[in-house]
Amino acid sequence: MSEATAQRLAELRDQLNFHAHRYYVLDDPLISDGEYDRLFQELLALEAEHPELVTPDSPSQRVGGEPRPEFRTVTRAIPMLSLDNAFSAADLLKFEERLQRFLNSDEPLTYVAEPKLDGLAVELVYEQGLLQEGSTRGNGRTGEEITANLKTIPSIPLRLISRPGQIIPARLAVRGEVFLSVAGFSALNAQRREKGEPLFANPRNAAAGSLRQLDSRITAQRPLDFFGYGVADSSELACAGQGELLAALAAMGFKINPHVRTNATMAEVIDHFHLLAEIRLQLDYEIDGMVVKVDSLELQQRLGNIGAPENPRCPRWAIAAKFPATQATTRLLAVEFQVGRTGAITPVALLEPVSVGGVTVSRATLHNEDMIRSKDLRTGDTVLIQRAGDVIPEVVKPVPEMRQGSEEPIRMPTLCPECGHPLVRPENEAVTRCPNPQCPAQRLRALVHYTSKAGLDIEGLGKKVMEQLFSLGLVTDIPDIYRLRAKDLRGLAGWAEISADNAIAAIEASKTPTLGRFLTALGIRHVGEGVASLLERHFHTLNQIQQATLEELLEIDGIGLQIAESLTRFFEKPENREMLEQLFELGLTITEPVADETRSRPLAGTVFLFTGSLAAFSRDEAKARVKALGGQVASTLNKKVTHVVIGDKPGSKARKAAEQGVTILAEEQFTTLLRQPELITNSGPHQLALF
């Protein structure tokens, strides 16, 4: 190998990467396709002769490699969160009101508005400027590692561009959307039609299927594209705002959507939303709305996320403004009644199949009896349906003018369609329920929830498998899952020795869930992931939760009467206590959460109560700041409260707290504590080192 060969390879890599960026990102090529192909073929020939000189940022790495057996899981320190939705200009104005209320300020805010692509969110991790790892969003905290597939997308830089005066971070996690253009989707389906292969339903499904190929050479044949929209940690770049951050990403080689706009007012944001709605059908890619973000990164940091710090649900500083739903008319043929895992009876409309926004719809939820009555829906009606948020089908209204006289009123059943038990409709509730805990439909759906991604995510025990095992009587309740053996599965339809062994291994691995994950998996009514995280943080053990009184549960900020009553009812039932005992006898053990850092944070062990109006903070921001530092917040004065923060007109709580020896903080002292949380000391009961 000569030095000249190594030098030529380096030149070819630089030239090809430069021209690929001009072509795929800037849409401004400087050379012909033929000239690019000639350079690429020269690169391939030299690398074939000298494979030891192939580098990770070589354009040859975009063609894909050998198939892999499976995707590994990637865990993120900073999760990729979903967004709350807005469906109107009024919703956007309410979003701004919430922001200003949280910040305790009526100062105008600047926003960045970005088209919301209907694609697949991914994260790209660069180390020393080189793409090292790419992954799907997954559940936000964990995703699938698909680096080889993402490398095949020409608009994703393999190495970041370093410009004069620009510092490339040692590590940078970039987030964005992979998508298929409308033209690319049509061409892909045309190829599949010629080969007799099933067609993709829409560009998003096609993009998702392309990224999840174990053979990256197949992914390389799909015309995938990418737009960057942010980073995991904005402190990685020296930027003041979201608009500046996007400009920095563009300078590093990322493709940024050309319809991104910085808006000085919410009125400008709404105008841009209407503009995008007008031009959406003219774009060569599908968008289903617009993402609105507070521009200031400092304010983004202050606003933080909605939900517990260790289990956030969505950023408070961003919202997805969704376009009006796509609508169509069809006939309501019949109604079936489904039984949920909590006994809720949900009427589902069976429709004459119709295409809505490119998706064939044949079923739509009718929610509950009140909705059916208020809309005066009847079987046989011609109805207007829509995909709410371009996703969930729903019946908007009937078209009475089309009635022929044969339409029939829809009547809610009086007996459970699954077990025959009399149904009840609790007072002040819109939902009719089956109160029978032995109802097979409820038991099955509880099992499906327990093993699903929303529960313990037991690989190999998806919905269809649980339905199969339930119908065969192999699994009738949750403990039965842990009684399964490989020999029980081998020989069943769809099972082989390897799949049976893998399922049993996955069941065994699920025996050590965290408390929050286990509570979520149990499917207790009103106890979702966020509530389960609150309970885990406050009580630490399942036994403490089981023994907690209604009053003790209500002392937790974020736990209301409905949730507290649901919890106490669940743990009071003998069948539930028996189920838990069986699970522990079968080897299930609650473990400490892997990423729980709250106990090491400076305010860990403290419980704050706020009374009176604060000047510098809204009540919500003050609570969020305490929780972010590991403290807890109470809504009433109780024996666990360690600090009471008093604002203007504090009321009687301050006096009662002083009588009980609880530390009292004025707002100025509280602000100092937030800046210097190390002032908390264990030298005395509930005392501050400073005061």
mmCIF file of C-alpha atoms in Angstrom, residues 143-452:
data_model
loop_
_atom_site.group_PDB
_atom_site.id
_atom_site.type_symbol
_atom_site.label_atom_id
_atom_site.label_comp_id
_atom_site.label_asym_id
_atom_site.label_seq_id
_atom_site.Cartn_x
_atom_site.Cartn_y
_atom_site.Cartn_z
ATOM 1 C CA GLY A 143 -35.218 2.449 21.438
ATOM 2 C CA GLU A 144 -33.771 0.055 18.877
ATOM 3 C CA GLU A 145 -30.223 0.538 17.626
ATOM 4 C CA ILE A 146 -30.435 0.888 13.809
ATOM 5 C CA THR A 147 -27.132 2.624 13.032
ATOM 6 C CA ALA A 148 -26.407 0.586 9.894
ATOM 7 C CA ASN A 149 -29.826 1.422 8.447
ATOM 8 C CA LEU A 150 -29.579 5.123 9.234
ATOM 9 C CA LYS A 151 -26.161 5.300 7.581
ATOM 10 C CA THR A 152 -27.810 4.397 4.267
ATOM 11 C CA ILE A 153 -29.818 7.668 4.257
ATOM 12 C CA PRO A 154 -27.858 10.165 2.120
ATOM 13 C CA SER A 155 -29.083 13.277 3.967
ATOM 14 C CA ILE A 156 -27.727 12.038 7.328
ATOM 15 C CA PRO A 157 -24.074 13.136 7.671
ATOM 16 C CA LEU A 158 -21.627 10.383 8.575
ATOM 17 C CA ARG A 159 -19.191 13.034 9.793
ATOM 18 C CA LEU A 160 -20.164 16.519 10.975
ATOM 19 C CA ILE A 161 -18.929 19.459 8.949
ATOM 20 C CA SER A 162 -16.485 21.619 10.896
ATOM 21 C CA ARG A 163 -16.408 25.233 9.760
ATOM 22 C CA PRO A 164 -13.885 27.913 10.796
ATOM 23 C CA GLY A 165 -14.687 29.252 14.258
ATOM 24 C CA GLN A 166 -17.221 26.514 14.947
ATOM 25 C CA ILE A 167 -16.563 24.039 17.752
ATOM 26 C CA ILE A 168 -17.943 20.526 17.276
ATOM 27 C CA PRO A 169 -18.969 19.038 20.656
ATOM 28 C CA ALA A 170 -17.140 15.899 21.766
ATOM 29 C CA ARG A 171 -20.557 14.241 21.952
ATOM 30 C CA LEU A 172 -23.725 15.435 20.257
ATOM 31 C CA ALA A 173 -27.093 13.629 20.211
ATOM 32 C CA VAL A 174 -29.135 14.981 17.291
ATOM 33 C CA ARG A 175 -32.831 14.247 16.909
ATOM 34 C CA GLY A 176 -34.946 14.388 13.798
ATOM 35 C CA GLU A 177 -37.456 12.694 11.528
ATOM 36 C CA VAL A 178 -36.885 10.017 8.892
ATOM 37 C CA PHE A 179 -39.518 10.082 6.175
ATOM 38 C CA LEU A 180 -40.382 9.060 2.619
ATOM 39 C CA SER A 181 -41.296 11.687 0.052
ATOM 40 C CA VAL A 182 -44.631 11.316 -1.726
ATOM 41 C CA ALA A 183 -42.801 10.608 -4.993
ATOM 42 C CA GLY A 184 -40.501 8.094 -3.301
ATOM 43 C CA PHE A 185 -43.479 6.338 -1.713
ATOM 44 C CA SER A 186 -45.269 6.058 -5.066
ATOM 45 C CA ALA A 187 -42.130 4.693 -6.745
ATOM 46 C CA LEU A 188 -41.582 2.163 -3.930
ATOM 47 C CA ASN A 189 -45.156 0.862 -4.126
ATOM 48 C CA ALA A 190 -44.901 0.678 -7.929
ATOM 49 C CA GLN A 191 -41.842 -1.583 -7.552
ATOM 50 C CA ARG A 192 -43.631 -3.761 -4.998
ATOM 51 C CA ARG A 193 -46.692 -4.013 -7.237
ATOM 52 C CA GLU A 194 -44.521 -5.263 -10.109
ATOM 53 C CA LYS A 195 -42.971 -7.911 -7.842
ATOM 54 C CA GLY A 196 -46.356 -8.980 -6.470
ATOM 55 C CA GLU A 197 -45.417 -7.813 -2.953
ATOM 56 C CA PRO A 198 -47.933 -6.270 -0.521
ATOM 57 C CA LEU A 199 -48.216 -2.488 -0.837
ATOM 58 C CA PHE A 200 -47.465 -0.091 2.009
ATOM 59 C CA ALA A 201 -50.541 1.737 3.343
ATOM 60 C CA ASN A 202 -48.873 5.143 3.635
ATOM 61 C CA PRO A 203 -45.420 6.796 3.608
ATOM 62 C CA ARG A 204 -45.038 6.560 7.392
ATOM 63 C CA ASN A 205 -45.601 2.794 7.428
ATOM 64 C CA ALA A 206 -43.164 2.447 4.547
ATOM 65 C CA ALA A 207 -40.505 4.495 6.371
ATOM 66 C CA ALA A 208 -40.992 2.514 9.581
ATOM 67 C CA GLY A 209 -40.762 -0.802 7.738
ATOM 68 C CA SER A 210 -37.653 0.338 5.901
ATOM 69 C CA LEU A 211 -35.836 1.364 9.084
ATOM 70 C CA ARG A 212 -36.618 -1.920 10.837
ATOM 71 C CA GLN A 213 -35.000 -4.133 8.205
ATOM 72 C CA LEU A 214 -32.414 -6.493 9.672
ATOM 73 C CA ASP A 215 -30.720 -6.372 6.255
ATOM 74 C CA SER A 216 -29.494 -2.790 5.814
ATOM 75 C CA ARG A 217 -28.971 -3.432 2.098
ATOM 76 C CA ILE A 218 -32.769 -3.434 1.750
ATOM 77 C CA THR A 219 -32.978 -0.134 3.635
ATOM 78 C CA ALA A 220 -30.368 1.330 1.261
ATOM 79 C CA GLN A 221 -32.738 0.666 -1.656
ATOM 80 C CA ARG A 222 -35.529 2.747 -0.096
ATOM 81 C CA PRO A 223 -35.611 6.511 -0.875
ATOM 82 C CA LEU A 224 -35.531 7.648 2.759
ATOM 83 C CA ASP A 225 -34.828 11.238 3.776
ATOM 84 C CA PHE A 226 -34.165 13.100 7.025
ATOM 85 C CA PHE A 227 -34.817 16.491 8.645
ATOM 86 C CA GLY A 228 -33.083 17.444 11.902
ATOM 87 C CA TYR A 229 -35.115 19.321 14.510
ATOM 88 C CA GLY A 230 -33.157 19.372 17.762
ATOM 89 C CA VAL A 231 -30.650 17.882 20.176
ATOM 90 C CA ALA A 232 -31.020 15.866 23.360
ATOM 91 C CA ASP A 233 -29.199 18.433 25.485
ATOM 92 C CA SER A 234 -29.215 22.036 24.264
ATOM 93 C CA SER A 235 -26.215 22.836 26.497
ATOM 94 C CA GLU A 236 -24.118 20.779 24.049
ATOM 95 C CA LEU A 237 -24.270 23.760 21.668
ATOM 96 C CA ALA A 238 -23.583 27.379 22.566
ATOM 97 C CA CYS A 239 -26.946 28.663 21.316
ATOM 98 C CA ALA A 240 -29.454 31.036 22.867
ATOM 99 C CA GLY A 241 -32.543 29.839 21.032
ATOM 100 C CA GLN A 242 -34.162 27.068 19.013
ATOM 101 C CA GLY A 243 -33.782 29.014 15.762
ATOM 102 C CA GLU A 244 -30.075 29.511 16.410
ATOM 103 C CA LEU A 245 -29.729 25.822 17.307
ATOM 104 C CA LEU A 246 -31.266 24.751 13.980
ATOM 105 C CA ALA A 247 -28.878 27.076 12.150
ATOM 106 C CA ALA A 248 -25.953 25.449 13.984
ATOM 107 C CA LEU A 249 -27.186 21.996 12.941
ATOM 108 C CA ALA A 250 -27.471 23.160 9.330
ATOM 109 C CA ALA A 251 -23.878 24.442 9.483
ATOM 110 C CA MET A 252 -22.786 20.977 10.654
ATOM 111 C CA GLY A 253 -24.364 19.345 7.610
ATOM 112 C CA PHE A 254 -27.924 18.527 8.657
ATOM 113 C CA LYS A 255 -30.924 19.069 6.455
ATOM 114 C CA ILE A 256 -33.359 21.491 8.146
ATOM 115 C CA ASN A 257 -36.916 21.970 6.930
ATOM 116 C CA PRO A 258 -37.134 25.151 4.803
ATOM 117 C CA HIS A 259 -40.557 26.043 6.254
ATOM 118 C CA VAL A 260 -39.258 26.577 9.809
ATOM 119 C CA ARG A 261 -40.142 30.093 11.002
ATOM 120 C CA THR A 262 -39.274 32.199 14.051
ATOM 121 C CA ASN A 263 -42.367 34.108 15.202
ATOM 122 C CA ALA A 264 -42.356 37.115 17.513
ATOM 123 C CA THR A 265 -45.949 36.565 18.659
ATOM 124 C CA MET A 266 -48.499 33.780 18.944
ATOM 125 C CA ALA A 267 -50.562 35.603 16.299
ATOM 126 C CA GLU A 268 -47.668 35.053 13.854
ATOM 127 C CA VAL A 269 -47.526 31.397 14.887
ATOM 128 C CA ILE A 270 -51.228 31.000 14.055
ATOM 129 C CA ASP A 271 -50.739 32.729 10.691
ATOM 130 C CA HIS A 272 -47.906 30.313 9.866
ATOM 131 C CA PHE A 273 -50.105 27.386 10.871
ATOM 132 C CA HIS A 274 -52.757 28.492 8.377
ATOM 133 C CA LEU A 275 -50.068 28.911 5.690
ATOM 134 C CA LEU A 276 -48.775 25.357 6.244
ATOM 135 C CA ALA A 277 -52.335 24.027 6.129
ATOM 136 C CA GLU A 278 -52.782 25.716 2.735
ATOM 137 C CA ILE A 279 -49.554 24.418 1.190
ATOM 138 C CA ARG A 280 -49.412 20.943 2.793
ATOM 139 C CA LEU A 281 -50.751 19.195 -0.324
ATOM 140 C CA GLN A 282 -48.151 20.973 -2.475
ATOM 141 C CA LEU A 283 -45.248 19.574 -0.424
ATOM 142 C CA ASP A 284 -43.416 16.427 -1.534
ATOM 143 C CA TYR A 285 -43.696 14.942 1.939
ATOM 144 C CA GLU A 286 -46.596 14.467 4.316
ATOM 145 C CA ILE A 287 -47.089 16.731 7.322
ATOM 146 C CA ASP A 288 -49.915 16.412 9.831
ATOM 147 C CA GLY A 289 -49.440 19.678 11.678
ATOM 148 C CA MET A 290 -46.906 22.093 13.081
ATOM 149 C CA VAL A 291 -44.681 21.915 16.165
ATOM 150 C CA VAL A 292 -44.517 25.125 18.194
ATOM 151 C CA LYS A 293 -41.538 25.619 20.533
ATOM 152 C CA VAL A 294 -40.553 28.443 22.842
ATOM 153 C CA ASP A 295 -37.484 29.870 21.133
ATOM 154 C CA SER A 296 -35.414 30.755 24.217
ATOM 155 C CA LEU A 297 -33.415 27.751 25.413
ATOM 156 C CA GLU A 298 -33.115 29.358 28.848
ATOM 157 C CA LEU A 299 -36.915 29.510 29.107
ATOM 158 C CA GLN A 300 -37.179 25.948 27.820
ATOM 159 C CA GLN A 301 -34.961 24.946 30.733
ATOM 160 C CA ARG A 302 -37.138 26.845 33.209
ATOM 161 C CA LEU A 303 -40.369 25.463 31.808
ATOM 162 C CA GLY A 304 -39.048 21.900 31.888
ATOM 163 C CA ASN A 305 -41.331 18.908 31.390
ATOM 164 C CA ILE A 306 -44.799 17.873 32.472
ATOM 165 C CA GLY A 307 -44.710 14.873 34.805
ATOM 166 C CA ALA A 308 -42.343 13.641 37.493
ATOM 167 C CA PRO A 309 -38.665 14.588 36.902
ATOM 168 C CA GLU A 310 -37.648 10.927 36.716
ATOM 169 C CA ASN A 311 -40.580 10.066 34.428
ATOM 170 C CA PRO A 312 -41.501 13.105 32.299
ATOM 171 C CA ARG A 313 -44.447 12.872 29.907
ATOM 172 C CA CYS A 314 -43.915 15.785 27.516
ATOM 173 C CA PRO A 315 -42.064 19.111 27.352
ATOM 174 C CA ARG A 316 -44.022 22.041 28.767
ATOM 175 C CA TRP A 317 -42.411 24.420 26.257
ATOM 176 C CA ALA A 318 -43.613 22.749 23.046
ATOM 177 C CA ILE A 319 -46.912 21.656 21.523
ATOM 178 C CA ALA A 320 -48.042 19.949 18.315
ATOM 179 C CA ALA A 321 -50.692 21.960 16.464
ATOM 180 C CA LYS A 322 -52.584 19.359 14.418
ATOM 181 C CA PHE A 323 -54.345 20.081 11.142
ATOM 182 C CA PRO A 324 -58.130 19.637 10.917
ATOM 183 C CA ALA A 325 -58.993 15.961 10.629
ATOM 184 C CA THR A 326 -59.545 14.401 7.212
ATOM 185 C CA GLN A 327 -63.227 13.524 6.796
ATOM 186 C CA ALA A 328 -65.366 11.196 4.677
ATOM 187 C CA THR A 329 -68.909 9.797 4.642
ATOM 188 C CA THR A 330 -69.901 6.133 4.904
ATOM 189 C CA ARG A 331 -72.625 3.917 6.406
ATOM 190 C CA LEU A 332 -72.854 2.764 10.005
ATOM 191 C CA LEU A 333 -73.644 -0.923 9.517
ATOM 192 C CA ALA A 334 -73.766 -2.139 13.116
ATOM 193 C CA VAL A 335 -72.392 -1.562 16.614
ATOM 194 C CA GLU A 336 -70.426 -4.034 18.721
ATOM 195 C CA PHE A 337 -69.666 -3.589 22.406
ATOM 196 C CA GLN A 338 -66.142 -4.232 23.662
ATOM 197 C CA VAL A 339 -65.204 -4.934 27.276
ATOM 198 C CA GLY A 340 -62.005 -3.255 28.505
ATOM 199 C CA ARG A 341 -59.646 -4.447 31.261
ATOM 200 C CA THR A 342 -61.365 -2.184 33.822
ATOM 201 C CA GLY A 343 -64.831 -3.424 32.764
ATOM 202 C CA ALA A 344 -65.641 -0.349 30.650
ATOM 203 C CA ILE A 345 -68.102 -1.111 27.846
ATOM 204 C CA THR A 346 -67.072 0.747 24.693
ATOM 205 C CA PRO A 347 -69.428 0.872 21.697
ATOM 206 C CA VAL A 348 -67.573 0.479 18.390
ATOM 207 C CA ALA A 349 -69.097 1.422 15.050
ATOM 208 C CA LEU A 350 -68.739 -1.146 12.261
ATOM 209 C CA LEU A 351 -68.550 0.899 9.074
ATOM 210 C CA GLU A 352 -68.752 0.307 5.376
ATOM 211 C CA PRO A 353 -65.012 0.521 4.529
ATOM 212 C CA VAL A 354 -63.973 3.952 3.282
ATOM 213 C CA SER A 355 -60.636 5.636 2.555
ATOM 214 C CA VAL A 356 -59.868 8.548 4.897
ATOM 215 C CA GLY A 357 -56.620 10.355 4.244
ATOM 216 C CA GLY A 358 -55.181 7.345 2.407
ATOM 217 C CA VAL A 359 -56.133 4.832 5.140
ATOM 218 C CA THR A 360 -59.060 2.407 4.850
ATOM 219 C CA VAL A 361 -61.343 2.771 7.866
ATOM 220 C CA SER A 362 -63.940 0.132 8.803
ATOM 221 C CA ARG A 363 -64.259 0.696 12.575
ATOM 222 C CA ALA A 364 -64.527 3.762 14.791
ATOM 223 C CA THR A 365 -65.076 4.296 18.501
ATOM 224 C CA LEU A 366 -68.390 5.721 19.698
ATOM 225 C CA HIS A 367 -66.937 6.347 23.194
ATOM 226 C CA ASN A 368 -70.022 5.945 25.392
ATOM 227 C CA GLU A 369 -73.819 6.004 25.622
ATOM 228 C CA ASP A 370 -74.022 9.770 26.175
ATOM 229 C CA MET A 371 -72.139 10.471 22.967
ATOM 230 C CA ILE A 372 -74.441 8.179 20.981
ATOM 231 C CA ARG A 373 -77.494 9.920 22.437
ATOM 232 C CA SER A 374 -76.171 13.466 21.936
ATOM 233 C CA LYS A 375 -75.390 12.752 18.278
ATOM 234 C CA ASP A 376 -78.587 10.761 17.716
ATOM 235 C CA LEU A 377 -76.696 7.975 15.943
ATOM 236 C CA ARG A 378 -78.595 5.016 14.490
ATOM 237 C CA THR A 379 -77.555 1.822 12.746
ATOM 238 C CA GLY A 380 -77.984 2.248 9.007
ATOM 239 C CA ASP A 381 -77.165 5.962 9.182
ATOM 240 C CA THR A 382 -74.966 7.677 6.660
ATOM 241 C CA VAL A 383 -72.305 9.194 8.911
ATOM 242 C CA LEU A 384 -69.466 11.671 8.654
ATOM 243 C CA ILE A 385 -66.237 10.190 10.018
ATOM 244 C CA GLN A 386 -62.774 11.604 10.520
ATOM 245 C CA ARG A 387 -59.323 10.584 11.671
ATOM 246 C CA ALA A 388 -58.801 12.808 14.708
ATOM 247 C CA GLY A 389 -55.287 14.196 14.581
ATOM 248 C CA ASP A 390 -55.046 12.251 11.304
ATOM 249 C CA VAL A 391 -54.824 9.050 13.371
ATOM 250 C CA ILE A 392 -57.841 7.872 15.398
ATOM 251 C CA PRO A 393 -61.090 7.227 13.482
ATOM 252 C CA GLU A 394 -64.206 8.717 15.062
ATOM 253 C CA VAL A 395 -67.812 9.333 14.041
ATOM 254 C CA VAL A 396 -68.486 13.071 13.839
ATOM 255 C CA LYS A 397 -72.241 13.046 13.212
ATOM 256 C CA PRO A 398 -75.011 11.372 11.238
ATOM 257 C CA VAL A 399 -76.440 12.853 8.035
ATOM 258 C CA PRO A 400 -80.191 12.882 8.860
ATOM 259 C CA GLU A 401 -81.114 14.028 5.346
ATOM 260 C CA MET A 402 -79.923 10.618 4.030
ATOM 261 C CA ARG A 403 -82.187 8.554 6.300
ATOM 262 C CA GLN A 404 -84.557 6.083 4.611
ATOM 263 C CA GLY A 405 -86.698 5.229 7.623
ATOM 264 C CA SER A 406 -85.149 1.811 8.281
ATOM 265 C CA GLU A 407 -82.462 3.133 10.648
ATOM 266 C CA GLU A 408 -82.585 1.730 14.204
ATOM 267 C CA PRO A 409 -81.674 3.443 17.500
ATOM 268 C CA ILE A 410 -78.500 2.127 19.131
ATOM 269 C CA ARG A 411 -79.220 0.584 22.520
ATOM 270 C CA MET A 412 -76.615 -0.127 25.179
ATOM 271 C CA PRO A 413 -76.695 -3.712 26.434
ATOM 272 C CA THR A 414 -77.925 -4.423 29.963
ATOM 273 C CA LEU A 415 -75.825 -7.589 30.278
ATOM 274 C CA CYS A 416 -72.094 -7.977 29.669
ATOM 275 C CA PRO A 417 -71.579 -9.244 26.106
ATOM 276 C CA GLU A 418 -68.731 -11.473 27.344
ATOM 277 C CA CYS A 419 -69.885 -12.935 30.670
ATOM 278 C CA GLY A 420 -73.599 -12.088 30.903
ATOM 279 C CA HIS A 421 -73.239 -10.226 34.214
ATOM 280 C CA PRO A 422 -75.638 -7.253 34.709
ATOM 281 C CA LEU A 423 -73.966 -4.011 33.712
ATOM 282 C CA VAL A 424 -73.867 -0.891 35.882
ATOM 283 C CA ARG A 425 -73.348 2.776 35.195
ATOM 284 C CA PRO A 426 -71.870 4.454 38.296
ATOM 285 C CA GLU A 427 -73.310 7.803 39.309
ATOM 286 C CA ASN A 428 -71.582 10.806 37.717
ATOM 287 C CA GLU A 429 -69.821 8.573 35.157
ATOM 288 C CA ALA A 430 -70.452 8.382 31.424
ATOM 289 C CA VAL A 431 -69.115 4.832 31.133
ATOM 290 C CA THR A 432 -71.151 1.660 31.576
ATOM 291 C CA ARG A 433 -69.178 -1.135 33.256
ATOM 292 C CA CYS A 434 -69.177 -4.838 33.891
ATOM 293 C CA PRO A 435 -68.501 -5.202 37.651
ATOM 294 C CA ASN A 436 -67.625 -8.909 37.408
ATOM 295 C CA PRO A 437 -63.877 -9.313 38.213
ATOM 296 C CA GLN A 438 -64.028 -12.833 36.730
ATOM 297 C CA CYS A 439 -65.268 -11.556 33.353
ATOM 298 C CA PRO A 440 -63.090 -13.364 30.768
ATOM 299 C CA ALA A 441 -62.742 -10.259 28.585
ATOM 300 C CA GLN A 442 -61.414 -8.221 31.507
ATOM 301 C CA ARG A 443 -59.049 -10.994 32.554
ATOM 302 C CA LEU A 444 -57.697 -11.357 29.028
ATOM 303 C CA ARG A 445 -57.167 -7.619 28.563
ATOM 304 C CA ALA A 446 -55.453 -7.401 31.959
ATOM 305 C CA LEU A 447 -53.062 -10.139 30.809
ATOM 306 C CA VAL A 448 -52.435 -8.396 27.484
ATOM 307 C CA HIS A 449 -51.718 -5.123 29.320
ATOM 308 C CA TYR A 450 -49.370 -6.807 31.801
ATOM 309 C CA THR A 451 -47.151 -8.272 29.055
ATOM 310 C CA SER A 452 -47.403 -5.321 26.630
#
